[in-house]
Amino acid sequence: MKKVKKHKISRRLQAPLFENCQTQKFALREQRRVPKRRRRSASEYGKQLAEKQKMRYLYSVSERVLKNYVKKAVANQKASAEEALAEVVERRLDNVVYQLNLVPTRRMARQLVSHGHFTINGRKTTVPSYQVRDTDTVGIREGSTKTKLFEVLLAGNTTKSRVGWASWDSKARQGTITGKPVIGETVFSIPSILEYYSR
């Protein structure tokens, strides 16, 4: 996605979905911006559609993938549909890499996973949607650690993950899921997303 398009999407959905839309500069610019026309109040369907689009753009998943995630969450018998949907998107390998604070953006995490820079239990994995289990260890491929890119990324890593349910061991260069993946303060409403797909 181009930078301009990201701004347009965040503006249209009224949510800071991308990292370059989460800056103070962008927020101040949006406050000064005068809308071209008055927004009409959205219908219930329109609100649900917007919430669904927010989740899609935040995790960079297609409509088909998100629909399958919702079906899987609804069919889950061990947890509520809301908890199951939150867990399935948070357990994606590209999201786990991002939450371990190894990369600055989810899109960069997705690209690096696709290029085979990360491993699961020592084996190279190129599938961003891989569901990381509690027993899995996420690592950096040995050959990748010697590149300048990862030297910079690891040097900037504070060894503190963005969430409480995942941890990164800087000495072993391995990350693990230490708790139940949950979505904290979000920019979208999971119940509205489930309601949208229940139509």
Short mmCIF file of C-alpha atoms in Angstrom, two decimals:
data_model
loop_
_atom_site.label_atom_id
_atom_site.label_comp_id
_atom_site.label_asym_id
_atom_site.label_seq_id
_atom_site.Cartn_x
_atom_site.Cartn_y
_atom_site.Cartn_z
CA MET A 1 0.00 0.00 0.00
CA LYS A 2 1.19 3.48 -0.81
CA LYS A 3 1.62 5.96 2.01
CA VAL A 4 -1.15 8.21 0.67
CA LYS A 5 -3.56 5.31 0.47
CA LYS A 6 -2.83 4.34 4.07
CA HIS A 7 -3.71 7.84 5.19
CA LYS A 8 -6.90 7.75 3.15
CA ILE A 9 -7.93 4.41 4.63
CA SER A 10 -7.25 5.54 8.20
CA ARG A 11 -9.14 8.79 7.54
CA ARG A 12 -12.11 7.01 5.99
CA LEU A 13 -12.38 4.45 8.80
CA GLN A 14 -11.48 7.08 11.44
CA ALA A 15 -8.87 4.86 13.08
CA PRO A 16 -5.03 4.87 13.20
CA LEU A 17 -4.61 1.47 11.54
CA PHE A 18 -1.06 1.95 10.28
CA GLU A 19 2.11 2.93 12.09
CA ASN A 20 2.63 6.10 10.04
CA CYS A 21 -0.91 7.16 11.01
CA GLN A 22 -0.20 6.79 14.73
CA THR A 23 2.18 9.72 14.99
CA GLN A 24 1.47 13.01 16.72
CA LYS A 25 2.09 14.83 13.46
CA PHE A 26 -0.69 12.89 11.71
CA ALA A 27 -3.08 13.41 14.64
CA LEU A 28 -2.47 17.19 14.66
CA ARG A 29 -2.92 17.39 10.91
CA GLU A 30 -6.24 15.53 11.17
CA GLN A 31 -7.44 17.95 13.85
CA ARG A 32 -6.71 20.93 11.59
CA ARG A 33 -8.25 19.30 8.56
CA VAL A 34 -11.65 20.63 7.51
CA PRO A 35 -13.88 17.89 6.07
CA LYS A 36 -15.11 18.52 2.52
CA ARG A 37 -18.63 17.49 3.37
CA ARG A 38 -20.59 16.52 6.43
CA ARG A 39 -20.59 12.80 7.13
CA ARG A 40 -23.94 11.07 7.21
CA SER A 41 -24.59 8.84 10.19
CA ALA A 42 -23.79 5.27 9.18
CA SER A 43 -26.36 2.49 9.30
CA GLU A 44 -25.86 -0.49 11.60
CA TYR A 45 -24.61 -2.50 8.63
CA GLY A 46 -22.24 0.32 7.68
CA LYS A 47 -20.78 0.38 11.19
CA GLN A 48 -20.25 -3.38 11.18
CA LEU A 49 -18.63 -3.21 7.75
CA ALA A 50 -16.24 -0.50 8.97
CA GLU A 51 -15.23 -2.61 12.00
CA LYS A 52 -14.56 -5.59 9.75
CA GLN A 53 -12.45 -3.47 7.41
CA LYS A 54 -10.41 -2.17 10.36
CA MET A 55 -9.45 -5.70 11.38
CA ARG A 56 -8.63 -6.63 7.79
CA TYR A 57 -6.31 -3.70 7.28
CA LEU A 58 -4.69 -3.92 10.71
CA TYR A 59 -3.66 -7.58 10.24
CA SER A 60 -3.30 -7.34 6.44
CA VAL A 61 -5.57 -10.31 5.75
CA SER A 62 -7.89 -10.91 2.82
CA GLU A 63 -11.66 -11.13 3.02
CA ARG A 64 -11.54 -14.90 2.50
CA VAL A 65 -8.99 -15.43 5.27
CA LEU A 66 -10.88 -13.29 7.77
CA LYS A 67 -14.14 -15.07 6.94
CA ASN A 68 -12.46 -18.42 7.62
CA TYR A 69 -11.10 -17.08 10.92
CA VAL A 70 -14.62 -16.06 11.96
CA LYS A 71 -16.01 -19.50 11.05
CA LYS A 72 -13.26 -21.14 13.08
CA ALA A 73 -13.94 -18.84 16.04
CA VAL A 74 -17.69 -19.46 15.99
CA ALA A 75 -17.14 -23.23 15.85
CA ASN A 76 -14.71 -23.12 18.80
CA GLN A 77 -16.17 -24.92 21.81
CA LYS A 78 -13.48 -24.03 24.37
CA ALA A 79 -13.89 -20.25 24.36
CA SER A 80 -16.32 -17.55 23.32
CA ALA A 81 -16.34 -16.50 19.69
CA GLU A 82 -14.85 -13.10 20.62
CA GLU A 83 -11.92 -14.67 22.50
CA ALA A 84 -11.36 -17.30 19.81
CA LEU A 85 -11.25 -14.71 17.01
CA ALA A 86 -8.87 -12.50 18.96
CA GLU A 87 -6.61 -15.47 19.62
CA VAL A 88 -6.51 -16.76 16.05
CA VAL A 89 -5.44 -13.40 14.58
CA GLU A 90 -2.92 -12.73 17.35
CA ARG A 91 -1.30 -16.16 16.93
CA ARG A 92 -0.40 -15.47 13.30
CA LEU A 93 3.38 -15.76 12.94
CA ASP A 94 3.76 -12.32 11.38
CA ASN A 95 1.80 -10.77 14.25
CA VAL A 96 3.81 -12.69 16.88
CA VAL A 97 7.06 -11.44 15.31
CA TYR A 98 5.68 -7.90 15.49
CA GLN A 99 4.46 -8.28 19.08
CA LEU A 100 7.88 -9.62 20.12
CA ASN A 101 9.13 -6.14 19.14
CA LEU A 102 11.58 -7.50 16.55
CA VAL A 103 10.26 -5.29 13.74
CA PRO A 104 8.61 -1.86 13.71
CA THR A 105 5.53 -2.81 11.64
CA ARG A 106 3.29 -5.80 10.94
CA ARG A 107 3.85 -5.39 7.20
CA MET A 108 7.60 -5.65 7.65
CA ALA A 109 7.08 -8.76 9.82
CA ARG A 110 4.96 -10.31 7.07
CA GLN A 111 7.60 -9.59 4.43
CA LEU A 112 10.49 -10.97 6.49
CA VAL A 113 8.55 -14.13 7.37
CA SER A 114 7.69 -14.64 3.67
CA HIS A 115 11.39 -14.35 2.81
CA GLY A 116 12.27 -17.12 5.25
CA HIS A 117 14.12 -15.11 7.89
CA PHE A 118 12.25 -16.68 10.83
CA THR A 119 12.02 -20.21 12.17
CA ILE A 120 9.53 -22.24 14.18
CA ASN A 121 11.22 -24.77 16.46
CA GLY A 122 14.40 -24.39 14.43
CA ARG A 123 12.77 -24.95 11.03
CA LYS A 124 12.49 -22.16 8.46
CA THR A 125 8.91 -21.03 7.92
CA THR A 126 7.68 -18.82 5.09
CA VAL A 127 3.98 -18.77 6.00
CA PRO A 128 2.92 -15.50 7.71
CA SER A 129 -0.45 -17.02 8.72
CA TYR A 130 1.16 -19.94 10.59
CA GLN A 131 -0.60 -20.38 13.93
CA VAL A 132 2.04 -20.26 16.68
CA ARG A 133 1.30 -22.77 19.46
CA ASP A 134 2.22 -22.48 23.13
CA THR A 135 4.96 -25.10 22.69
CA ASP A 136 6.53 -23.37 19.67
CA THR A 137 9.65 -21.24 19.78
CA VAL A 138 10.05 -18.43 17.26
CA GLY A 139 13.62 -17.75 16.22
CA ILE A 140 15.67 -15.92 13.62
CA ARG A 141 17.33 -18.04 10.93
CA GLU A 142 21.04 -18.32 11.62
CA GLY A 143 22.05 -16.92 8.25
CA SER A 144 19.75 -13.93 8.71
CA THR A 145 21.27 -12.85 12.01
CA LYS A 146 24.50 -11.95 10.19
CA THR A 147 22.83 -9.50 7.84
CA LYS A 148 22.98 -5.75 8.44
CA LEU A 149 19.19 -5.56 8.58
CA PHE A 150 18.93 -7.87 11.58
CA GLU A 151 21.97 -6.34 13.23
CA VAL A 152 20.07 -3.04 13.23
CA LEU A 153 16.76 -4.63 14.27
CA LEU A 154 18.28 -6.60 17.13
CA ALA A 155 20.34 -3.63 18.29
CA GLY A 156 17.18 -1.56 18.52
CA ASN A 157 15.25 -4.31 20.29
CA THR A 158 14.73 -3.57 23.98
CA THR A 159 14.11 -7.29 24.73
CA LYS A 160 10.68 -6.23 25.94
CA SER A 161 7.73 -7.40 23.87
CA ARG A 162 4.76 -5.19 23.08
CA VAL A 163 2.38 -7.55 24.92
CA GLY A 164 2.37 -9.49 28.16
CA TRP A 165 1.58 -12.86 26.58
CA ALA A 166 4.82 -13.16 24.56
CA SER A 167 8.47 -12.90 25.58
CA TRP A 168 11.80 -12.67 23.75
CA ASP A 169 15.04 -14.20 25.06
CA SER A 170 17.80 -11.98 23.66
CA LYS A 171 20.58 -14.46 24.54
CA ALA A 172 18.96 -17.50 22.95
CA ARG A 173 17.34 -15.28 20.31
CA GLN A 174 14.06 -17.09 20.71
CA GLY A 175 10.54 -15.96 21.40
CA THR A 176 7.72 -17.89 23.04
CA ILE A 177 4.08 -17.43 23.88
CA THR A 178 3.87 -17.29 27.66
CA GLY A 179 0.16 -16.65 28.08
CA LYS A 180 -3.17 -16.54 26.30
CA PRO A 181 -3.02 -14.19 23.31
CA VAL A 182 -5.60 -11.45 23.70
CA ILE A 183 -6.32 -8.17 21.99
CA GLY A 184 -6.04 -5.30 24.43
CA GLU A 185 -7.08 -1.79 23.51
CA THR A 186 -8.25 -2.14 19.94
CA VAL A 187 -9.46 0.18 17.24
CA PHE A 188 -12.24 -2.22 16.22
CA SER A 189 -15.17 -4.02 17.82
CA ILE A 190 -15.02 -7.84 17.63
CA PRO A 191 -18.75 -8.32 18.45
CA SER A 192 -19.63 -6.07 15.49
CA ILE A 193 -17.38 -8.12 13.21
CA LEU A 194 -19.05 -11.36 14.32
CA GLU A 195 -22.44 -9.76 13.80
CA TYR A 196 -21.45 -8.70 10.28
CA TYR A 197 -20.55 -12.27 9.29
CA SER A 198 -23.65 -13.75 10.94
CA ARG A 199 -25.90 -12.09 8.33
#
